[in-house]
């Protein structure tokens, strides 16, 4: 078994934790990039067996030091929510890619989002969808391009669909983050793909275990396909306190849906995410159904 660690970015977030856990469970050494090694989430990672390295995606020098000696990197960048229209996400991808290449890392597994790369100009219509959704998708496309063209020996891009975890408080999808009112304006009865973050860990582990087989794979990742209404029905069957769906988009607005999020949700109805479970299954990657996730999520509360 290799002794070279995998550098995991976003290690205290949903995706990074899932990736770190999958790698550690498989006996792969993990180097967890964290801003604060004393945080509760970081301490839990260390207790699980990860090596903590202090670093920041906005600080290239810290990334190069963190990447030294690693053989692969899990890449996951987000926007800066204090300035949604800035280019933080793409710059962070460039910083990580540059530091990883200069440190000799051979493999990158990059987490993007399902539906990235559409060729339809209407998908970026700022007048219709707003400036932020257009900027968001362009940033995803550019970050993927940075990864593809960086010169890694092997690269894999994962495109997860909507996280099942978004339906567990605290979440941006709920009024006030912690209430039981779900603030969504898109069609509640249209089937859509969902993914449990643990499946991102499973897919990353598969790629790290067999880099050549997963080289240049772009995986649209989902574990289930069902409507928002059906997803909430499943959750309410196992929750003590039911989630309340809005009776109309207007009611969701009254409940306080973020304007940028509302436009992104409406865009989703017009440009649905293409991820389907069989895409992962064709590569031998097991996925989690919504019912399986819901049972586990409630037990973990």
PDB file of C-alpha atoms in Angstrom:
ATOM      1  CA  UNK A   1       0.000   0.000   0.000  1.00  0.00           C
ATOM      2  CA  UNK A   2       1.298   3.433  -0.907  1.00  0.00           C
ATOM      3  CA  UNK A   3       2.654   5.613   1.881  1.00  0.00           C
ATOM      4  CA  UNK A   4       2.299   8.807  -0.135  1.00  0.00           C
ATOM      5  CA  UNK A   5      -0.513  10.980   1.244  1.00  0.00           C
ATOM      6  CA  UNK A   6      -3.398  12.524  -0.628  1.00  0.00           C
ATOM      7  CA  UNK A   7      -3.813  16.251  -0.018  1.00  0.00           C
ATOM      8  CA  UNK A   8      -7.487  17.024   0.657  1.00  0.00           C
ATOM      9  CA  UNK A   9      -8.666  20.609   0.336  1.00  0.00           C
ATOM     10  CA  UNK A  10     -11.845  21.829   1.995  1.00  0.00           C
ATOM     11  CA  UNK A  11     -11.136  19.116   4.540  1.00  0.00           C
ATOM     12  CA  UNK A  12     -13.485  20.460   7.205  1.00  0.00           C
ATOM     13  CA  UNK A  13     -16.362  20.994   4.762  1.00  0.00           C
ATOM     14  CA  UNK A  14     -18.941  18.486   3.595  1.00  0.00           C
ATOM     15  CA  UNK A  15     -17.067  17.274   0.527  1.00  0.00           C
ATOM     16  CA  UNK A  16     -13.575  17.308   2.014  1.00  0.00           C
ATOM     17  CA  UNK A  17     -14.675  15.423   5.121  1.00  0.00           C
ATOM     18  CA  UNK A  18     -16.339  12.768   2.987  1.00  0.00           C
ATOM     19  CA  UNK A  19     -13.229  12.380   0.838  1.00  0.00           C
ATOM     20  CA  UNK A  20     -10.908  12.229   3.847  1.00  0.00           C
ATOM     21  CA  UNK A  21     -13.114   9.635   5.525  1.00  0.00           C
ATOM     22  CA  UNK A  22     -13.268   7.418   2.423  1.00  0.00           C
ATOM     23  CA  UNK A  23      -9.502   7.541   1.958  1.00  0.00           C
ATOM     24  CA  UNK A  24      -8.741   6.896   5.629  1.00  0.00           C
ATOM     25  CA  UNK A  25     -11.215   4.002   5.785  1.00  0.00           C
ATOM     26  CA  UNK A  26      -9.351   2.466   2.837  1.00  0.00           C
ATOM     27  CA  UNK A  27      -5.999   2.887   4.564  1.00  0.00           C
ATOM     28  CA  UNK A  28      -4.790   5.789   2.415  1.00  0.00           C
ATOM     29  CA  UNK A  29      -2.798   8.478   4.250  1.00  0.00           C
ATOM     30  CA  UNK A  30      -4.555  11.845   4.220  1.00  0.00           C
ATOM     31  CA  UNK A  31      -3.075  15.290   4.511  1.00  0.00           C
ATOM     32  CA  UNK A  32      -5.959  17.578   5.437  1.00  0.00           C
ATOM     33  CA  UNK A  33      -5.637  21.228   4.444  1.00  0.00           C
ATOM     34  CA  UNK A  34      -7.216  23.397   7.146  1.00  0.00           C
ATOM     35  CA  UNK A  35      -7.025  27.051   8.079  1.00  0.00           C
ATOM     36  CA  UNK A  36      -7.228  26.381  11.816  1.00  0.00           C
ATOM     37  CA  UNK A  37      -5.708  23.179  13.167  1.00  0.00           C
ATOM     38  CA  UNK A  38      -7.396  23.752  16.533  1.00  0.00           C
ATOM     39  CA  UNK A  39     -10.966  23.922  15.215  1.00  0.00           C
ATOM     40  CA  UNK A  40     -13.406  21.245  16.345  1.00  0.00           C
ATOM     41  CA  UNK A  41     -13.739  19.836  12.820  1.00  0.00           C
ATOM     42  CA  UNK A  42      -9.957  19.729  12.359  1.00  0.00           C
ATOM     43  CA  UNK A  43      -9.446  17.985  15.678  1.00  0.00           C
ATOM     44  CA  UNK A  44     -11.968  15.330  14.648  1.00  0.00           C
ATOM     45  CA  UNK A  45     -10.074  14.793  11.398  1.00  0.00           C
ATOM     46  CA  UNK A  46      -6.832  14.334  13.292  1.00  0.00           C
ATOM     47  CA  UNK A  47      -8.490  11.868  15.640  1.00  0.00           C
ATOM     48  CA  UNK A  48      -9.648   9.876  12.610  1.00  0.00           C
ATOM     49  CA  UNK A  49      -6.056   9.596  11.412  1.00  0.00           C
ATOM     50  CA  UNK A  50      -5.539  12.558   9.082  1.00  0.00           C
ATOM     51  CA  UNK A  51      -2.407  14.692   9.224  1.00  0.00           C
ATOM     52  CA  UNK A  52      -3.382  18.335   9.560  1.00  0.00           C
ATOM     53  CA  UNK A  53      -1.553  20.946   7.498  1.00  0.00           C
ATOM     54  CA  UNK A  54      -2.275  24.620   7.896  1.00  0.00           C
ATOM     55  CA  UNK A  55      -2.937  26.345   4.602  1.00  0.00           C
ATOM     56  CA  UNK A  56      -5.206  28.651   2.671  1.00  0.00           C
ATOM     57  CA  UNK A  57      -6.258  28.506  -0.972  1.00  0.00           C
ATOM     58  CA  UNK A  58      -5.648  32.246  -1.132  1.00  0.00           C
ATOM     59  CA  UNK A  59      -2.036  31.780   0.045  1.00  0.00           C
ATOM     60  CA  UNK A  60       0.057  30.040  -2.656  1.00  0.00           C
ATOM     61  CA  UNK A  61       3.127  29.667  -0.410  1.00  0.00           C
ATOM     62  CA  UNK A  62       1.143  27.713   2.190  1.00  0.00           C
ATOM     63  CA  UNK A  63      -0.253  25.436  -0.517  1.00  0.00           C
ATOM     64  CA  UNK A  64       3.170  24.540  -1.889  1.00  0.00           C
ATOM     65  CA  UNK A  65       4.350  23.573   1.574  1.00  0.00           C
ATOM     66  CA  UNK A  66       1.195  21.523   2.196  1.00  0.00           C
ATOM     67  CA  UNK A  67       1.508  19.712  -1.130  1.00  0.00           C
ATOM     68  CA  UNK A  68       5.159  18.692  -0.732  1.00  0.00           C
ATOM     69  CA  UNK A  69       5.452  14.898  -0.707  1.00  0.00           C
ATOM     70  CA  UNK A  70       1.827  14.195  -1.636  1.00  0.00           C
ATOM     71  CA  UNK A  71       1.029  12.057  -4.662  1.00  0.00           C
ATOM     72  CA  UNK A  72      -2.516  13.257  -5.359  1.00  0.00           C
ATOM     73  CA  UNK A  73      -4.780  16.162  -4.495  1.00  0.00           C
ATOM     74  CA  UNK A  74      -8.524  16.515  -4.062  1.00  0.00           C
ATOM     75  CA  UNK A  75      -9.473  19.929  -5.413  1.00  0.00           C
ATOM     76  CA  UNK A  76     -12.607  21.747  -4.334  1.00  0.00           C
ATOM     77  CA  UNK A  77     -12.939  25.516  -4.462  1.00  0.00           C
ATOM     78  CA  UNK A  78     -15.815  27.841  -3.690  1.00  0.00           C
ATOM     79  CA  UNK A  79     -16.627  31.473  -4.220  1.00  0.00           C
ATOM     80  CA  UNK A  80     -16.121  34.085  -1.524  1.00  0.00           C
ATOM     81  CA  UNK A  81     -19.647  34.760  -0.301  1.00  0.00           C
ATOM     82  CA  UNK A  82     -18.644  38.215   0.840  1.00  0.00           C
ATOM     83  CA  UNK A  83     -18.077  39.119  -2.831  1.00  0.00           C
ATOM     84  CA  UNK A  84     -20.024  36.772  -5.083  1.00  0.00           C
ATOM     85  CA  UNK A  85     -18.936  38.446  -8.325  1.00  0.00           C
ATOM     86  CA  UNK A  86     -15.194  38.207  -7.660  1.00  0.00           C
ATOM     87  CA  UNK A  87     -12.970  35.576  -9.280  1.00  0.00           C
ATOM     88  CA  UNK A  88     -11.951  33.874  -6.044  1.00  0.00           C
ATOM     89  CA  UNK A  89     -12.999  30.401  -7.161  1.00  0.00           C
ATOM     90  CA  UNK A  90     -10.924  30.395 -10.343  1.00  0.00           C
ATOM     91  CA  UNK A  91      -7.941  32.029  -8.664  1.00  0.00           C
ATOM     92  CA  UNK A  92      -8.043  29.467  -5.875  1.00  0.00           C
ATOM     93  CA  UNK A  93      -8.044  26.686  -8.469  1.00  0.00           C
ATOM     94  CA  UNK A  94      -5.022  28.265 -10.153  1.00  0.00           C
ATOM     95  CA  UNK A  95      -3.234  28.621  -6.817  1.00  0.00           C
ATOM     96  CA  UNK A  96      -3.813  24.978  -5.909  1.00  0.00           C
ATOM     97  CA  UNK A  97      -2.935  23.637  -9.354  1.00  0.00           C
ATOM     98  CA  UNK A  98       0.288  25.650  -9.519  1.00  0.00           C
ATOM     99  CA  UNK A  99       1.401  24.644  -6.039  1.00  0.00           C
ATOM    100  CA  UNK A 100       0.544  20.995  -6.689  1.00  0.00           C
ATOM    101  CA  UNK A 101       2.453  20.872  -9.973  1.00  0.00           C
ATOM    102  CA  UNK A 102       5.488  22.639  -8.500  1.00  0.00           C
ATOM    103  CA  UNK A 103       5.472  20.156  -5.606  1.00  0.00           C
ATOM    104  CA  UNK A 104       5.433  17.136  -7.933  1.00  0.00           C
ATOM    105  CA  UNK A 105       1.871  15.956  -7.380  1.00  0.00           C
ATOM    106  CA  UNK A 106       0.937  13.598 -10.222  1.00  0.00           C
ATOM    107  CA  UNK A 107      -2.836  13.291  -9.900  1.00  0.00           C
ATOM    108  CA  UNK A 108      -5.727  15.663  -9.292  1.00  0.00           C
ATOM    109  CA  UNK A 109      -9.367  14.842  -8.615  1.00  0.00           C
ATOM    110  CA  UNK A 110     -11.393  18.017  -9.018  1.00  0.00           C
ATOM    111  CA  UNK A 111     -14.950  18.504  -7.764  1.00  0.00           C
ATOM    112  CA  UNK A 112     -17.076  20.740  -9.974  1.00  0.00           C
ATOM    113  CA  UNK A 113     -20.875  20.624 -10.403  1.00  0.00           C
ATOM    114  CA  UNK A 114     -23.283  18.701 -12.624  1.00  0.00           C
ATOM    115  CA  UNK A 115     -24.086  20.462 -15.859  1.00  0.00           C
ATOM    116  CA  UNK A 116     -20.861  22.444 -16.147  1.00  0.00           C
ATOM    117  CA  UNK A 117     -19.806  23.079 -19.729  1.00  0.00           C
ATOM    118  CA  UNK A 118     -23.085  23.706 -21.501  1.00  0.00           C
ATOM    119  CA  UNK A 119     -22.648  25.098 -25.008  1.00  0.00           C
ATOM    120  CA  UNK A 120     -26.003  26.902 -24.955  1.00  0.00           C
ATOM    121  CA  UNK A 121     -25.407  30.667 -24.830  1.00  0.00           C
ATOM    122  CA  UNK A 122     -28.832  31.057 -23.236  1.00  0.00           C
ATOM    123  CA  UNK A 123     -27.537  29.318 -20.154  1.00  0.00           C
ATOM    124  CA  UNK A 124     -25.515  32.430 -19.377  1.00  0.00           C
ATOM    125  CA  UNK A 125     -28.189  35.022 -20.134  1.00  0.00           C
ATOM    126  CA  UNK A 126     -27.555  37.559 -17.386  1.00  0.00           C
ATOM    127  CA  UNK A 127     -30.741  39.486 -18.124  1.00  0.00           C
ATOM    128  CA  UNK A 128     -32.804  36.340 -17.551  1.00  0.00           C
ATOM    129  CA  UNK A 129     -30.870  34.551 -14.828  1.00  0.00           C
ATOM    130  CA  UNK A 130     -28.997  37.378 -13.167  1.00  0.00           C
ATOM    131  CA  UNK A 131     -25.315  38.226 -13.049  1.00  0.00           C
ATOM    132  CA  UNK A 132     -24.369  35.849 -10.253  1.00  0.00           C
ATOM    133  CA  UNK A 133     -25.673  32.565 -11.772  1.00  0.00           C
ATOM    134  CA  UNK A 134     -23.910  33.409 -15.048  1.00  0.00           C
ATOM    135  CA  UNK A 135     -20.697  34.202 -13.186  1.00  0.00           C
ATOM    136  CA  UNK A 136     -21.045  31.037 -11.089  1.00  0.00           C
ATOM    137  CA  UNK A 137     -21.226  28.758 -14.125  1.00  0.00           C
ATOM    138  CA  UNK A 138     -18.474  30.522 -16.021  1.00  0.00           C
ATOM    139  CA  UNK A 139     -16.267  30.118 -12.951  1.00  0.00           C
ATOM    140  CA  UNK A 140     -16.958  26.374 -12.857  1.00  0.00           C
ATOM    141  CA  UNK A 141     -16.064  26.039 -16.543  1.00  0.00           C
ATOM    142  CA  UNK A 142     -12.838  28.008 -16.129  1.00  0.00           C
ATOM    143  CA  UNK A 143     -11.765  26.077 -13.015  1.00  0.00           C
ATOM    144  CA  UNK A 144     -12.230  22.809 -14.915  1.00  0.00           C
ATOM    145  CA  UNK A 145     -10.147  24.185 -17.790  1.00  0.00           C
ATOM    146  CA  UNK A 146      -7.355  25.099 -15.369  1.00  0.00           C
ATOM    147  CA  UNK A 147      -7.318  21.514 -14.082  1.00  0.00           C
ATOM    148  CA  UNK A 148      -7.404  19.888 -17.528  1.00  0.00           C
ATOM    149  CA  UNK A 149      -4.580  22.005 -18.936  1.00  0.00           C
ATOM    150  CA  UNK A 150      -2.253  21.973 -15.925  1.00  0.00           C
ATOM    151  CA  UNK A 151      -0.155  19.008 -17.078  1.00  0.00           C
ATOM    152  CA  UNK A 152      -0.942  16.480 -14.343  1.00  0.00           C
ATOM    153  CA  UNK A 153      -0.065  12.894 -15.240  1.00  0.00           C
ATOM    154  CA  UNK A 154      -3.698  11.994 -14.535  1.00  0.00           C
ATOM    155  CA  UNK A 155      -6.788  14.064 -13.830  1.00  0.00           C
ATOM    156  CA  UNK A 156     -10.403  13.313 -13.030  1.00  0.00           C
ATOM    157  CA  UNK A 157     -13.326  15.705 -12.789  1.00  0.00           C
ATOM    158  CA  UNK A 158     -16.347  14.897 -10.654  1.00  0.00           C
ATOM    159  CA  UNK A 159     -19.559  16.812 -11.296  1.00  0.00           C
ATOM    160  CA  UNK A 160     -21.854  16.212  -8.317  1.00  0.00           C
ATOM    161  CA  UNK A 161     -25.557  16.988  -8.575  1.00  0.00           C
ATOM    162  CA  UNK A 162     -27.627  18.609  -5.793  1.00  0.00           C
ATOM    163  CA  UNK A 163     -26.455  17.525  -2.369  1.00  0.00           C
ATOM    164  CA  UNK A 164     -28.907  15.527  -0.302  1.00  0.00           C
ATOM    165  CA  UNK A 165     -27.263  17.258   2.665  1.00  0.00           C
ATOM    166  CA  UNK A 166     -28.817  20.558   1.555  1.00  0.00           C
ATOM    167  CA  UNK A 167     -32.063  19.199   2.970  1.00  0.00           C
ATOM    168  CA  UNK A 168     -30.600  18.961   6.466  1.00  0.00           C
ATOM    169  CA  UNK A 169     -30.410  22.046   8.649  1.00  0.00           C
ATOM    170  CA  UNK A 170     -28.489  24.265   8.903  1.00  0.00           C
ATOM    171  CA  UNK A 171     -28.672  24.903   5.176  1.00  0.00           C
ATOM    172  CA  UNK A 172     -28.952  27.833   2.801  1.00  0.00           C
ATOM    173  CA  UNK A 173     -32.104  26.191   1.443  1.00  0.00           C
ATOM    174  CA  UNK A 174     -34.028  26.827   4.668  1.00  0.00           C
ATOM    175  CA  UNK A 175     -35.453  30.129   5.843  1.00  0.00           C
ATOM    176  CA  UNK A 176     -33.030  31.466   8.424  1.00  0.00           C
ATOM    177  CA  UNK A 177     -30.833  28.408   7.749  1.00  0.00           C
ATOM    178  CA  UNK A 178     -32.324  26.449  10.669  1.00  0.00           C
ATOM    179  CA  UNK A 179     -36.123  26.685  10.325  1.00  0.00           C
ATOM    180  CA  UNK A 180     -38.256  23.923   8.828  1.00  0.00           C
ATOM    181  CA  UNK A 181     -39.441  26.117   5.947  1.00  0.00           C
ATOM    182  CA  UNK A 182     -37.808  25.141   2.672  1.00  0.00           C
ATOM    183  CA  UNK A 183     -37.248  28.207   0.503  1.00  0.00           C
ATOM    184  CA  UNK A 184     -37.278  26.860  -3.053  1.00  0.00           C
ATOM    185  CA  UNK A 185     -38.927  28.445  -6.093  1.00  0.00           C
ATOM    186  CA  UNK A 186     -38.275  25.755  -8.696  1.00  0.00           C
ATOM    187  CA  UNK A 187     -40.819  23.143  -9.777  1.00  0.00           C
ATOM    188  CA  UNK A 188     -41.393  20.806  -6.841  1.00  0.00           C
ATOM    189  CA  UNK A 189     -42.662  17.948  -9.010  1.00  0.00           C
ATOM    190  CA  UNK A 190     -39.909  17.683 -11.623  1.00  0.00           C
ATOM    191  CA  UNK A 191     -37.473  14.809 -11.073  1.00  0.00           C
ATOM    192  CA  UNK A 192     -33.894  15.925 -10.467  1.00  0.00           C
ATOM    193  CA  UNK A 193     -30.633  14.170  -9.611  1.00  0.00           C
ATOM    194  CA  UNK A 194     -29.307  14.060  -6.048  1.00  0.00           C
ATOM    195  CA  UNK A 195     -26.032  12.926  -4.543  1.00  0.00           C
ATOM    196  CA  UNK A 196     -24.893  12.141  -1.003  1.00  0.00           C
ATOM    197  CA  UNK A 197     -21.533  13.722  -0.251  1.00  0.00           C
ATOM    198  CA  UNK A 198     -20.235  10.328   0.847  1.00  0.00           C
ATOM    199  CA  UNK A 199     -20.464   9.294  -2.823  1.00  0.00           C
ATOM    200  CA  UNK A 200     -17.974  12.042  -3.691  1.00  0.00           C
ATOM    201  CA  UNK A 201     -15.621  10.314  -1.271  1.00  0.00           C
ATOM    202  CA  UNK A 202     -16.313   6.941  -2.868  1.00  0.00           C
ATOM    203  CA  UNK A 203     -15.663   8.287  -6.359  1.00  0.00           C
ATOM    204  CA  UNK A 204     -12.470  10.062  -5.289  1.00  0.00           C
ATOM    205  CA  UNK A 205     -11.164   6.891  -3.665  1.00  0.00           C
ATOM    206  CA  UNK A 206     -11.861   4.940  -6.870  1.00  0.00           C
ATOM    207  CA  UNK A 207      -9.899   7.481  -8.912  1.00  0.00           C
ATOM    208  CA  UNK A 208      -6.978   7.583  -6.471  1.00  0.00           C
ATOM    209  CA  UNK A 209      -6.841   3.781  -6.368  1.00  0.00           C
ATOM    210  CA  UNK A 210      -6.670   3.500 -10.175  1.00  0.00           C
ATOM    211  CA  UNK A 211      -5.396   6.801 -11.648  1.00  0.00           C
ATOM    212  CA  UNK A 212      -4.911   5.546 -15.210  1.00  0.00           C
ATOM    213  CA  UNK A 213      -8.396   4.076 -15.466  1.00  0.00           C
ATOM    214  CA  UNK A 214      -9.913   7.356 -14.324  1.00  0.00           C
ATOM    215  CA  UNK A 215      -7.615   9.609 -16.334  1.00  0.00           C
ATOM    216  CA  UNK A 216      -9.648  12.188 -18.260  1.00  0.00           C
ATOM    217  CA  UNK A 217     -12.904  10.845 -16.826  1.00  0.00           C
ATOM    218  CA  UNK A 218     -15.561  13.515 -16.320  1.00  0.00           C
ATOM    219  CA  UNK A 219     -18.184  11.918 -14.112  1.00  0.00           C
ATOM    220  CA  UNK A 220     -21.642  13.400 -13.720  1.00  0.00           C
ATOM    221  CA  UNK A 221     -22.343  12.071 -10.234  1.00  0.00           C
ATOM    222  CA  UNK A 222     -25.742  11.212  -8.765  1.00  0.00           C
ATOM    223  CA  UNK A 223     -27.161   8.575  -6.466  1.00  0.00           C
ATOM    224  CA  UNK A 224     -30.869   9.081  -7.071  1.00  0.00           C
ATOM    225  CA  UNK A 225     -33.378  10.931  -9.238  1.00  0.00           C
ATOM    226  CA  UNK A 226     -36.587  12.204  -7.672  1.00  0.00           C
ATOM    227  CA  UNK A 227     -38.601  15.365  -7.264  1.00  0.00           C
ATOM    228  CA  UNK A 228     -38.174  17.829  -4.434  1.00  0.00           C
ATOM    229  CA  UNK A 229     -41.657  16.970  -3.227  1.00  0.00           C
ATOM    230  CA  UNK A 230     -40.848  13.258  -3.104  1.00  0.00           C
ATOM    231  CA  UNK A 231     -37.529  13.904  -1.373  1.00  0.00           C
ATOM    232  CA  UNK A 232     -39.276  15.902   1.345  1.00  0.00           C
ATOM    233  CA  UNK A 233     -41.933  13.186   1.702  1.00  0.00           C
ATOM    234  CA  UNK A 234     -39.189  10.630   2.347  1.00  0.00           C
ATOM    235  CA  UNK A 235     -37.491  12.870   4.874  1.00  0.00           C
ATOM    236  CA  UNK A 236     -40.740  13.698   6.658  1.00  0.00           C
ATOM    237  CA  UNK A 237     -41.476   9.979   7.042  1.00  0.00           C
ATOM    238  CA  UNK A 238     -38.388   9.598   9.246  1.00  0.00           C
ATOM    239  CA  UNK A 239     -38.032  13.044  10.849  1.00  0.00           C
ATOM    240  CA  UNK A 240     -39.586  14.052  14.149  1.00  0.00           C
ATOM    241  CA  UNK A 241     -40.307  17.566  12.849  1.00  0.00           C
ATOM    242  CA  UNK A 242     -41.589  17.772   9.276  1.00  0.00           C
ATOM    243  CA  UNK A 243     -40.118  20.039   6.616  1.00  0.00           C
ATOM    244  CA  UNK A 244     -42.626  22.526   5.199  1.00  0.00           C
ATOM    245  CA  UNK A 245     -42.678  23.142   1.454  1.00  0.00           C
ATOM    246  CA  UNK A 246     -43.873  26.472   0.071  1.00  0.00           C
ATOM    247  CA  UNK A 247     -47.288  26.412  -1.576  1.00  0.00           C
ATOM    248  CA  UNK A 248     -45.981  28.602  -4.400  1.00  0.00           C
ATOM    249  CA  UNK A 249     -42.814  30.395  -5.528  1.00  0.00           C
ATOM    250  CA  UNK A 250     -44.354  33.582  -4.140  1.00  0.00           C
ATOM    251  CA  UNK A 251     -44.569  32.042  -0.697  1.00  0.00           C
ATOM    252  CA  UNK A 252     -40.908  30.982  -0.895  1.00  0.00           C
ATOM    253  CA  UNK A 253     -40.063  34.611  -1.614  1.00  0.00           C
ATOM    254  CA  UNK A 254     -42.133  35.670   1.409  1.00  0.00           C
ATOM    255  CA  UNK A 255     -40.191  33.180   3.518  1.00  0.00           C
ATOM    256  CA  UNK A 256     -36.974  34.883   2.484  1.00  0.00           C
ATOM    257  CA  UNK A 257     -35.302  32.929  -0.332  1.00  0.00           C
ATOM    258  CA  UNK A 258     -32.058  34.638  -1.328  1.00  0.00           C
ATOM    259  CA  UNK A 259     -32.554  36.433  -4.674  1.00  0.00           C
ATOM    260  CA  UNK A 260     -29.382  34.918  -6.176  1.00  0.00           C
ATOM    261  CA  UNK A 261     -30.435  31.449  -5.055  1.00  0.00           C
ATOM    262  CA  UNK A 262     -33.938  31.914  -6.470  1.00  0.00           C
ATOM    263  CA  UNK A 263     -32.569  32.743  -9.908  1.00  0.00           C
ATOM    264  CA  UNK A 264     -30.246  29.732  -9.783  1.00  0.00           C
ATOM    265  CA  UNK A 265     -33.170  27.489  -8.868  1.00  0.00           C
ATOM    266  CA  UNK A 266     -35.284  28.789 -11.751  1.00  0.00           C
ATOM    267  CA  UNK A 267     -32.385  28.251 -14.117  1.00  0.00           C
ATOM    268  CA  UNK A 268     -32.195  24.653 -12.900  1.00  0.00           C
ATOM    269  CA  UNK A 269     -35.692  23.986 -14.235  1.00  0.00           C
ATOM    270  CA  UNK A 270     -34.637  25.171 -17.706  1.00  0.00           C
ATOM    271  CA  UNK A 271     -31.182  23.551 -17.671  1.00  0.00           C
ATOM    272  CA  UNK A 272     -31.600  20.413 -15.527  1.00  0.00           C
ATOM    273  CA  UNK A 273     -28.491  18.678 -14.255  1.00  0.00           C
ATOM    274  CA  UNK A 274     -27.620  15.652 -16.432  1.00  0.00           C
ATOM    275  CA  UNK A 275     -26.111  13.425 -13.712  1.00  0.00           C
ATOM    276  CA  UNK A 276     -27.661   9.961 -13.326  1.00  0.00           C
ATOM    277  CA  UNK A 277     -26.763   7.054 -11.005  1.00  0.00           C
ATOM    278  CA  UNK A 278     -25.994   4.700 -13.879  1.00  0.00           C
ATOM    279  CA  UNK A 279     -23.086   6.918 -14.942  1.00  0.00           C
ATOM    280  CA  UNK A 280     -21.223   6.087 -11.729  1.00  0.00           C
ATOM    281  CA  UNK A 281     -22.401   2.477 -11.767  1.00  0.00           C
ATOM    282  CA  UNK A 282     -20.881   2.012 -15.227  1.00  0.00           C
ATOM    283  CA  UNK A 283     -17.507   2.777 -13.643  1.00  0.00           C
ATOM    284  CA  UNK A 284     -18.067   0.373 -10.747  1.00  0.00           C
ATOM    285  CA  UNK A 285     -18.822   3.144  -8.237  1.00  0.00           C
ATOM    286  CA  UNK A 286     -21.586   2.424  -5.756  1.00  0.00           C
ATOM    287  CA  UNK A 287     -23.953   5.260  -4.924  1.00  0.00           C
ATOM    288  CA  UNK A 288     -26.435   6.111  -2.185  1.00  0.00           C
ATOM    289  CA  UNK A 289     -30.197   6.306  -2.721  1.00  0.00           C
ATOM    290  CA  UNK A 290     -32.140   9.123  -1.125  1.00  0.00           C
ATOM    291  CA  UNK A 291     -33.935   6.733   1.221  1.00  0.00           C
ATOM    292  CA  UNK A 292     -30.615   5.273   2.386  1.00  0.00           C
ATOM    293  CA  UNK A 293     -29.235   8.742   2.987  1.00  0.00           C
ATOM    294  CA  UNK A 294     -32.349   9.923   4.829  1.00  0.00           C
ATOM    295  CA  UNK A 295     -32.255   6.986   7.245  1.00  0.00           C
ATOM    296  CA  UNK A 296     -28.597   7.625   7.992  1.00  0.00           C
ATOM    297  CA  UNK A 297     -29.034  11.389   8.313  1.00  0.00           C
ATOM    298  CA  UNK A 298     -31.772  11.021  10.909  1.00  0.00           C
ATOM    299  CA  UNK A 299     -29.818   8.431  12.901  1.00  0.00           C
ATOM    300  CA  UNK A 300     -26.855  10.833  12.994  1.00  0.00           C
ATOM    301  CA  UNK A 301     -28.930  13.660  14.538  1.00  0.00           C
TER     302      UNK A 301
END
